[in-house]
XYZ file of C-alpha atoms in Angstrom:
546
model
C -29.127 -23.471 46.156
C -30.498 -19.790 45.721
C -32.250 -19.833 48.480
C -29.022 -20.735 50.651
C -26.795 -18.042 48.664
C -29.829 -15.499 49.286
C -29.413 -16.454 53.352
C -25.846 -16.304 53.228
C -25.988 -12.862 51.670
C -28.752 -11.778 54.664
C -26.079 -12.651 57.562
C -23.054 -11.360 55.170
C -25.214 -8.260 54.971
C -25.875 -7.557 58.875
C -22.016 -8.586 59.675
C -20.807 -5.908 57.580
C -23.366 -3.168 59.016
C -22.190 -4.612 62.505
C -18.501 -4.509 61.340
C -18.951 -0.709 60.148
C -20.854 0.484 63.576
C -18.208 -1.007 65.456
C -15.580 0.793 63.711
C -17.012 3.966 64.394
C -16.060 3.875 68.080
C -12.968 2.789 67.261
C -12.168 5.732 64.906
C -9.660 8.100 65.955
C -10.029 11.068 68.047
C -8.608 14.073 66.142
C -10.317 12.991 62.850
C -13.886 13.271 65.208
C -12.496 16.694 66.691
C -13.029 18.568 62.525
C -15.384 20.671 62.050
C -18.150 19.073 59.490
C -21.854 19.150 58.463
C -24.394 17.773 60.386
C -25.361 14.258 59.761
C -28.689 13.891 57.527
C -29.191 10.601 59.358
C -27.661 7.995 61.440
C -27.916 5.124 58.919
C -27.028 6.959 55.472
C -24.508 10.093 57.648
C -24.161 12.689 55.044
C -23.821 10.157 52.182
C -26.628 11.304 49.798
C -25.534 14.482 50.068
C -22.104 13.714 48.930
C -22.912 11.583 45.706
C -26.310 13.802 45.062
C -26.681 14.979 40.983
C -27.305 18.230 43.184
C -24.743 18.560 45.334
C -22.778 21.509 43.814
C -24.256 23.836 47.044
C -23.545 21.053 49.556
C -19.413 20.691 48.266
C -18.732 23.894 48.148
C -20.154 24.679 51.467
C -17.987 21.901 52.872
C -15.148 24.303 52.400
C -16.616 27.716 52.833
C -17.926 26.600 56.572
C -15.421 24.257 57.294
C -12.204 24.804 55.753
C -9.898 22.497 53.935
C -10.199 19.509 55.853
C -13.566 18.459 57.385
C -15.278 15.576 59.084
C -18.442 13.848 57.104
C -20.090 10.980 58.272
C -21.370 7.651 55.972
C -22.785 4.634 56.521
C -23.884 3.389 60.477
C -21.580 6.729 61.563
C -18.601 5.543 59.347
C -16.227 8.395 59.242
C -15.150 10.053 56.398
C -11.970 13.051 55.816
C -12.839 15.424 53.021
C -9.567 17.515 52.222
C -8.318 19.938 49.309
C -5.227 20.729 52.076
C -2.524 21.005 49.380
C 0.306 19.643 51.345
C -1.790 16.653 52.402
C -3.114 15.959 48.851
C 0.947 15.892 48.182
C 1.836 13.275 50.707
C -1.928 11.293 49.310
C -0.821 11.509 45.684
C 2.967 11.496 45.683
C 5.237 11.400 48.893
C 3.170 8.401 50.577
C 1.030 7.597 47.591
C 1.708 3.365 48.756
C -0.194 4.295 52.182
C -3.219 6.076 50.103
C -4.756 4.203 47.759
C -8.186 2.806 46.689
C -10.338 0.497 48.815
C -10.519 -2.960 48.557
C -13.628 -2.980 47.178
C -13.319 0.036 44.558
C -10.241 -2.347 43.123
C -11.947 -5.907 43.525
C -14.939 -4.193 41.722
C -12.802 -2.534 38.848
C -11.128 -6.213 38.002
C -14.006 -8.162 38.629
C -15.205 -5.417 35.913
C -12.584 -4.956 33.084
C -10.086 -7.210 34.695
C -6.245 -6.581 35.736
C -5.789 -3.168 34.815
C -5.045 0.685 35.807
C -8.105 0.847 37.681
C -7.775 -2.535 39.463
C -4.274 -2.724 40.334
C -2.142 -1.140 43.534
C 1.632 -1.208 44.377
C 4.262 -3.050 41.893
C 1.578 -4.799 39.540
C 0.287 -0.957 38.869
C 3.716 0.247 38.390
C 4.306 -2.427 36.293
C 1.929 -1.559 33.654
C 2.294 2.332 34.145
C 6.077 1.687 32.986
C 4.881 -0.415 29.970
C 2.139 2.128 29.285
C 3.573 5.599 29.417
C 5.828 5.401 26.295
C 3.074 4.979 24.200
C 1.102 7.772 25.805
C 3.711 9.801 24.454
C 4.326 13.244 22.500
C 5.438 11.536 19.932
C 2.708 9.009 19.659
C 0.039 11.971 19.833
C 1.734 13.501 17.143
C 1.082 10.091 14.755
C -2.936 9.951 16.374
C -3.910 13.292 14.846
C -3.813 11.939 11.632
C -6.903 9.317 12.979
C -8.502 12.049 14.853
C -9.277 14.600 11.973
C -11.624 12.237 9.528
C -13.718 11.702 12.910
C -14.121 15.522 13.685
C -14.782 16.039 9.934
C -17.307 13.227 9.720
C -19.007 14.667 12.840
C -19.365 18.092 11.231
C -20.535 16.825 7.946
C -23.720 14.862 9.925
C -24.238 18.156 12.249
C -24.154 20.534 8.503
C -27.044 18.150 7.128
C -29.132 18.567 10.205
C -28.447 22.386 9.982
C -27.848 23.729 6.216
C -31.099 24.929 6.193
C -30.876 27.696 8.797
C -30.734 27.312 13.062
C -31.485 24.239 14.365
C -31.231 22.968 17.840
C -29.582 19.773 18.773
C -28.947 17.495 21.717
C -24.807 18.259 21.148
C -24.444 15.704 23.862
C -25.281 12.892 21.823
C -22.740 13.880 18.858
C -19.724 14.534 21.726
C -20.404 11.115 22.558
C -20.553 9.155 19.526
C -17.095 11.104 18.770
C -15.748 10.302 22.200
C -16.275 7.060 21.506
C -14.631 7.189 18.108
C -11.501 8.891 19.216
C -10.973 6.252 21.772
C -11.822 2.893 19.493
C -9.707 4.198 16.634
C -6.727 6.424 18.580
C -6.905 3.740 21.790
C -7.743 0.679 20.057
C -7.556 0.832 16.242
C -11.018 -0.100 15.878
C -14.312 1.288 15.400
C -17.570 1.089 17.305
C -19.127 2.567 14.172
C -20.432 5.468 16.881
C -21.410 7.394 14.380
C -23.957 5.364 12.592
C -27.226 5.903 13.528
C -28.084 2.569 13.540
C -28.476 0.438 16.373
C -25.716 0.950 19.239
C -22.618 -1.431 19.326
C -23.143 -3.857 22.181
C -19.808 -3.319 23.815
C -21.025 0.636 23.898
C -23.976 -0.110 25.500
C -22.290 -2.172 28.024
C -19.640 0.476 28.726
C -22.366 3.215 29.292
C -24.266 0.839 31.353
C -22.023 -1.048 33.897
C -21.828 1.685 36.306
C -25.172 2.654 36.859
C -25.936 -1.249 37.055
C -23.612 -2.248 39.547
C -24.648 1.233 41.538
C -27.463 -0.787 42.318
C -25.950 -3.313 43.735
C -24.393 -1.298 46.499
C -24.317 -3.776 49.442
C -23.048 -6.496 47.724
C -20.255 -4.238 46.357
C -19.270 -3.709 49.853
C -19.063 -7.404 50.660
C -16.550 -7.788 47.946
C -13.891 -8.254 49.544
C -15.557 -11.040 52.009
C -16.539 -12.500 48.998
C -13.311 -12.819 46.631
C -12.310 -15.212 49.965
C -14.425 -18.122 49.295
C -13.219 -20.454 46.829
C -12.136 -20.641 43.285
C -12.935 -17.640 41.212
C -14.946 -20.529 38.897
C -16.815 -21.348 42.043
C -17.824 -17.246 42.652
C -18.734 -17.477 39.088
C -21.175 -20.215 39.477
C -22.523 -18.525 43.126
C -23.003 -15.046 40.759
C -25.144 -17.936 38.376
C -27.181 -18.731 41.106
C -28.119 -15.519 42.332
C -32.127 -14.887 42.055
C -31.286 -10.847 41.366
C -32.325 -9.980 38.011
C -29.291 -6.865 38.815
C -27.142 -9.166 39.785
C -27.365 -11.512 36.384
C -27.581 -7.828 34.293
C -24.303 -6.914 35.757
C -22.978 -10.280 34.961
C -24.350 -10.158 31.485
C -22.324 -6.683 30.524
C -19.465 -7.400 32.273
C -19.265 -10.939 29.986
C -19.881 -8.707 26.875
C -16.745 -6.640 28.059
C -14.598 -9.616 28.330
C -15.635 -10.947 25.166
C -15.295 -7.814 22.848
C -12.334 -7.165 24.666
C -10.753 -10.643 24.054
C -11.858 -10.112 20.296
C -10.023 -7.054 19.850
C -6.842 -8.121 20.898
C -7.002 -11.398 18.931
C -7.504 -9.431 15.782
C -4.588 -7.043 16.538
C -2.341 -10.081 17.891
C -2.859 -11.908 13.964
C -2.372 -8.498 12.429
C 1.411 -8.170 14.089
C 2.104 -11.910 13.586
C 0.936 -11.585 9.553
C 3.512 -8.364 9.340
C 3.919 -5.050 8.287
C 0.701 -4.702 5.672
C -1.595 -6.441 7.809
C -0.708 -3.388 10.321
C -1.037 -0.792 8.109
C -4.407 -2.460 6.655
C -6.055 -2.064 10.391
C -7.917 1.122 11.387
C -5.359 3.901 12.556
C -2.827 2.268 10.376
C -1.224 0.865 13.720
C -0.742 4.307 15.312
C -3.154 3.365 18.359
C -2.309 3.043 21.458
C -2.948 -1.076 21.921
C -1.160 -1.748 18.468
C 1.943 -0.029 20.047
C 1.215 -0.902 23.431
C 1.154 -4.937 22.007
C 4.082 -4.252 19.759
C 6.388 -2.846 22.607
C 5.171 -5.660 24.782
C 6.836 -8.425 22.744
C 9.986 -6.752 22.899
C 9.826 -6.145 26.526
C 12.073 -8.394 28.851
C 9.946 -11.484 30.146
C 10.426 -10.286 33.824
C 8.292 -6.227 32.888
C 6.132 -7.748 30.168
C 2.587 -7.650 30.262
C 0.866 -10.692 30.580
C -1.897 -11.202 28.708
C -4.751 -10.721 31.453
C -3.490 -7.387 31.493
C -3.624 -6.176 28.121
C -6.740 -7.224 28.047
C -8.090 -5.185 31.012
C -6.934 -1.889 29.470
C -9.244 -2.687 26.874
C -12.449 -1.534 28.748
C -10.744 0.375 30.638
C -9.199 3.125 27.912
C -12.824 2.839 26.792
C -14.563 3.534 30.353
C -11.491 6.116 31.869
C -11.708 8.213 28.119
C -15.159 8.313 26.510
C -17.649 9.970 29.132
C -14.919 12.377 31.008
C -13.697 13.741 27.298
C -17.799 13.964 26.774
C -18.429 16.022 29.454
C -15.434 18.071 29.261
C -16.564 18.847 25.336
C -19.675 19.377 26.437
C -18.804 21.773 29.311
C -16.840 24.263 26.979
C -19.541 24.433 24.239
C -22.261 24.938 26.854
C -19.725 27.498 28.217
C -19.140 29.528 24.755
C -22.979 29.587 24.111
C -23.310 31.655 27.148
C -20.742 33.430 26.216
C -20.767 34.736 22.897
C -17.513 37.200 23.221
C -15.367 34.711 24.251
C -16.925 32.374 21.406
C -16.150 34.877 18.578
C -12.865 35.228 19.588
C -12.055 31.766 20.158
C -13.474 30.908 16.837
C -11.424 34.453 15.315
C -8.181 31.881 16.297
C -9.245 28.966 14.901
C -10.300 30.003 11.699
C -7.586 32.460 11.381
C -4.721 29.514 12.293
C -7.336 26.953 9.836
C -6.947 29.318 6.973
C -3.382 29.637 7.068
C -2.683 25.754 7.155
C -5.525 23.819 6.895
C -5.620 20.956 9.478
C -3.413 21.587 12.196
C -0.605 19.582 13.185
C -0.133 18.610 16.613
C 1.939 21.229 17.731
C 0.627 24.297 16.176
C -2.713 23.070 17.806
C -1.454 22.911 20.905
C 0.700 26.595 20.328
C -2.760 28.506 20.642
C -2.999 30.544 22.897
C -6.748 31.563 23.598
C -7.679 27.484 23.204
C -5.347 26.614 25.531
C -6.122 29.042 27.742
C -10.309 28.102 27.282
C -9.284 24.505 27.301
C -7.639 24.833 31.060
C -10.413 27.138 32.336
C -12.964 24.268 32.349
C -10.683 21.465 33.389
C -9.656 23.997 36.099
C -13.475 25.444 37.215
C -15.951 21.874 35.846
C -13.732 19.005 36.399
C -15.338 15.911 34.591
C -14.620 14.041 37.604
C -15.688 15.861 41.117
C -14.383 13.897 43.382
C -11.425 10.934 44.227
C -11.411 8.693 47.103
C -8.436 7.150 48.940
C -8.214 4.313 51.986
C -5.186 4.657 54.274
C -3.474 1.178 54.433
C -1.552 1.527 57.564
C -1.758 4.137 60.181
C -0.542 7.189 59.070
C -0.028 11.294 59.929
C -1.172 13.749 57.309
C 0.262 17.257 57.388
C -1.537 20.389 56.589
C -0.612 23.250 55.129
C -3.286 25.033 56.556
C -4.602 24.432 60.184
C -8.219 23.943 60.652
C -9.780 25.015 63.932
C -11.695 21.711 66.152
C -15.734 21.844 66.008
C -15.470 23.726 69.441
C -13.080 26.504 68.019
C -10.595 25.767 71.100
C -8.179 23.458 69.294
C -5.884 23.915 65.918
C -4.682 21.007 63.786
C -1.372 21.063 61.792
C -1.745 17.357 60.920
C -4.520 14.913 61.300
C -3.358 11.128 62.578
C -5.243 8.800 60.219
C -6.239 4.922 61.394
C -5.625 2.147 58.944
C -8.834 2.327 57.220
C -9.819 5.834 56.855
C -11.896 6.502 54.088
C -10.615 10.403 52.917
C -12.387 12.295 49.482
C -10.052 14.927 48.138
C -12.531 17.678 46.258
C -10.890 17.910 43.068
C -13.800 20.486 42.295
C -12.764 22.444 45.550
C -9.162 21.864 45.269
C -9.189 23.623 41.323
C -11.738 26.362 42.779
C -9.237 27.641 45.647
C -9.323 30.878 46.660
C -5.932 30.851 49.001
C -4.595 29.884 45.366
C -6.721 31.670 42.456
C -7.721 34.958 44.430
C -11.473 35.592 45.021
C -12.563 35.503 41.902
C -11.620 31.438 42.303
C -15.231 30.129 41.137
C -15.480 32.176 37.736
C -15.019 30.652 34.726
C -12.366 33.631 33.316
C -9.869 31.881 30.604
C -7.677 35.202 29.786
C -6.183 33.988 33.682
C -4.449 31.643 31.391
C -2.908 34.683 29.576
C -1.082 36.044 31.960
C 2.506 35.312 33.077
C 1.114 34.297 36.643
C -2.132 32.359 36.352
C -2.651 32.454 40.753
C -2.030 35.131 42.972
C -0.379 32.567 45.715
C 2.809 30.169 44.930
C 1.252 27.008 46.375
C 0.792 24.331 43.771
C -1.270 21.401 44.140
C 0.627 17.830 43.333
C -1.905 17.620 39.447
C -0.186 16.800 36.452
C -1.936 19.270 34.483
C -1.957 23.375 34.533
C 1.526 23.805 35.706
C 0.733 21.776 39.104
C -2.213 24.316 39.749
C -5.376 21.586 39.049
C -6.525 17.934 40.518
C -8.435 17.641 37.425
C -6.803 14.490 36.109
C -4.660 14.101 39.801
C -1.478 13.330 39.848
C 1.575 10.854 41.030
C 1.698 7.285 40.027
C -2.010 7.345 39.472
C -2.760 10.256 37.484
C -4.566 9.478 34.248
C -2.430 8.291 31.824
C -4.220 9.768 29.095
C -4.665 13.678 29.932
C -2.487 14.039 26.920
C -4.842 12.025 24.526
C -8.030 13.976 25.995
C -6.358 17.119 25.578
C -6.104 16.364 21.960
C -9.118 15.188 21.490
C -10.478 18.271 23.145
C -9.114 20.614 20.856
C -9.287 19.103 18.040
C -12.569 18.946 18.203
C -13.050 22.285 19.237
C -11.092 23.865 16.221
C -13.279 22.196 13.647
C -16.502 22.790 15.321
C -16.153 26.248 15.907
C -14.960 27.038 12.410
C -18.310 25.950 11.131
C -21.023 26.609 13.821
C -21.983 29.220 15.959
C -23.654 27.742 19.379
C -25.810 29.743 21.461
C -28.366 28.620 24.222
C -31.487 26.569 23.268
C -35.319 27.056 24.070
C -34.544 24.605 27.237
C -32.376 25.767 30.126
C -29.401 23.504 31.053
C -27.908 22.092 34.033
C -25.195 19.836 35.365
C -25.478 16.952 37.394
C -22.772 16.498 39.504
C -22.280 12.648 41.222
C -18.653 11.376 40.465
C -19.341 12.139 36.984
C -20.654 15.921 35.785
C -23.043 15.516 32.953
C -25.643 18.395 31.537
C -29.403 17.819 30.997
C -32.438 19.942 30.735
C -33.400 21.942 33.985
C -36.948 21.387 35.677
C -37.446 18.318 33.324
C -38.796 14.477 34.882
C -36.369 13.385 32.011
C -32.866 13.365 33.658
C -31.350 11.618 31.075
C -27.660 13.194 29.962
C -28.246 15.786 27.027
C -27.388 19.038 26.125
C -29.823 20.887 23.631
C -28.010 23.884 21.618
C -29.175 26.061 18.926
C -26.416 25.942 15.948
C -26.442 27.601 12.928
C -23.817 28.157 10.393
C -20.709 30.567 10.007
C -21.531 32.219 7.408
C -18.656 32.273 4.984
């Protein structure tokens, strides 16, 4: 039986590389007419370069030589738009967001992953559970999570203190970022705790979660073939087909995506017999039933029967709060702290706020966080200038037209575009990197990281906005329309929160190792001119001295 499967897979593989060179000559003409890099071969197109940890130079030359809308070329000469056009990135994200969405194989791969949720869902089953899930990613409900976020930033101070007390010491801070991350999204998301902080061996759900992407990464063909796949028989017949498969990668990602289920499926039974056994048993939980699911589950059994959640889909926003929250918050952390040991002015003064606001009140409510100034304005300087997430992708589902604001000159100089026509699919990537980093928008200084912008009454020296939900419509960092992250409010938090009662105590400043971001889908720091490429971020701390 393998060795049929393993044939199978052979001719499913050389169908689909068929399929794709085929429809590149029947791509259209005005999207071949952009200007756009040459391609670094005719298999692979310009597809390394795209998803490269090193592609800062390569991205941003996209739109210095080529302007805001380009042609680059994928697999078999597979074409591929890359925009940061601000009127088109409108009509992708909000005016004809049901005509832009993910592929089929981005959203077969997502609920084959965590199951029917956010990520895996398109049209009224996403709206759906976006209506059921924005009340409880309210103000209001932030207010009640800051209460459950402050005994995680003080625990994660206490452990950095020991490691320190005795004068500087340098520190991967990556590693603490992350065991926080993970503890503001187990107890704020899910009332539970992955015991992050520990030192002790690493939960298995955690391990699963950091490990699932870079697992089924490897498996890039048969990702493409999933939506050939999901056609044959029963999803317990796929099951058994995934059994029989002689890939040790194919039986690891099976293996993590079963510990996903399961943890998942354990966590909501607990919370389901907490809300059935009453009030005390809620209040007895971790969070005190303040997190997200515990509302989330609450709200759902008051919901009419025809807009409540079924089961299936609860569940899938399990992993997924997990996977969408812990490693973007991580790098955004990460990213300011690398940012203020660079730059100690800007460090002294943010930490002159802090500990001036700290002294006056103690632990900050929710709103008087949020009220300062300089943080804030720090805060939306890295979203705006390192985006945790580089890049999104989009496939048009019917033919479309996609106005520009700005017209980009053909290859050949002798033609303008106002609007590309777009086949039923195209395969676009909107630059959320480029898009923040604007200079029609931000003025020439676009690329520095400068956080008194923030200050001023007018942040950009042009009125276009892009369609973000964050930074007054000015950054893609966490998009916008019906798919913008749901949680930019709960990062936010957990951003500054952090920030406030880190900076009080330490001072950072650059350690005996140079750093440097990777950038792929995902930016993450590690050590510069090392074989190691593993995610860290070595800082010397030492101690305010009171």
């Amino acid at each position: 039986m393998a060795s049929t499967f393993t044939s199978y897979a052979f001719v499913a593989s050389i169908s689909f590389v068929l399929w794709r060179i085929i429809r590149r000559f029947a791509s259209n003409s005005t999207l071949s007419r952009l200007p756009g890099p040459p391609r670094e071969s005719f298999l692979t197109g310009n597809f390394n370069q795209l998803f490269n940890v090193d592609g800062w130079k390569f991205h941003l030359d996209l739109v210095k030589n080529y302007g805001s809308a380009s042609l680059v070329h994928l697999f078999a000469g597979d074409k591929m738009l890359y925009i940061i056009d601000p009127l088109a990135l409108h009509h992708i994200f909000i005016k004809d967001q049901h005509i832009y969405e993910k592929s089929d194989q981005l959203l077969q791969l997502n609920e084959m992953t965590f199951g029917r949720s956010l990520l895996s869902t398109v049209g009224k089953d996403h709206r759906k559970q976006r209506k059921s899930l924005n009340p409880v990613f309210s103000l209001k409900h932030m207010r009640g999570l800051i209460s459950t976020f402050y005994p995680i930033a003080h625990q994660v101070r206490d452990i950095i203190v020991q490691k320190v007390q005795k004068g500087e010491c340098e520190i991967d801070v990556m590693e603490w970022m992350s065991r926080a991350a993970l503890e503001y999204i187990a107890q704020g998301g899910l009332g539970h705790t992955f015991n992050a902080l520990s030192e002790d061996d690493q939960d298995e759900f955690v391990t699963a979660i950091n490990m699932i992407v870079p697992t089924e990464a490897s498996l890039f063909m048969l990702r493409q073939l999933l939506p050939f796949i999901n056609q044959f028989g029963s999803a317990n017949f796929r099951r058994k087909l995934v059994e029989w498969t002689p890939s040790r990668r194919v039986q690891r990602a099976k293996y993590l995506i079963d510990v996903l289920d399961r943890t998942s499926r354990q966590i909501y039974d607990k919370k389901i017999d907490a809300i059935r056994q009453g009030d005390k048993a809620t209040l007895d939980q971790i969070g005190s039933g303040k997190d997200i699911l515990s509302i989330l589950l609450r709200a759902n059994l008051e919901t009419p029967n025809e807009d409540r959640l079924a089961e299936d889909e609860i569940l899938g926003q399990i992993g997924t709060f997990v996977f969408a929250g812990a490693d973007t918050t991580t790098s955004a952390l990460c990213h300011v702290l690398h940012l203020l040991a660079v730059n100690p002015g800007v460090q002294d003064k943010l930490r002159q706020e802090v500990t001036t606001a700290r002294q006056d009140r103690g632990d900050l409510d929710y709103d008087d966080l949020m009220g300062l100034p300089f943080l804030d304005a720090v805060c939306r300087e890295t979203l705006r200038v390192y985006p945790p997430v580089s890049m999104a992708v989009r496939t048009t589902l019917e033919d479309a037209v996609l106005p520009l604001l700005w017209p980009v000159k053909s290859s050949n100089g002798k033609e303008e575009f106002k609007e590309i026509p777009l086949r039923k699919g195209t395969d676009i990537m909107i630059s959320i990197l480029n898009a923040n980093r604007s200079k029609a928008i931000w003025g020439e200084d676009a690329e520095l990281w400068k956080p008194e912008r923030w200050l001023t009454s007018s942040e950009t020296t042009s009125d276009v906005r892009l369609p973000g939900v964050y930074g007054n419509m000015q950054v893609m960092t966490f998009i916008g329309g019906g798919h913008a992250c749901i949680g930019f409010k709960f990062a936010e938090l957990e951003l500054k929160l952090a920030l406030s009662i880190l900076l009080e105590t330490f001072i950072f400043s650059s350690g005996s190792q140079e750093v440097e971001w990777m950038m792929s889908m995902l930016q993450q720091p590690t050590v510069k001119d090392s074989e190691d490429k593993s995610p860290r971020l070595p800082l010397k701390l030492t101690l305010v001295k009171a």
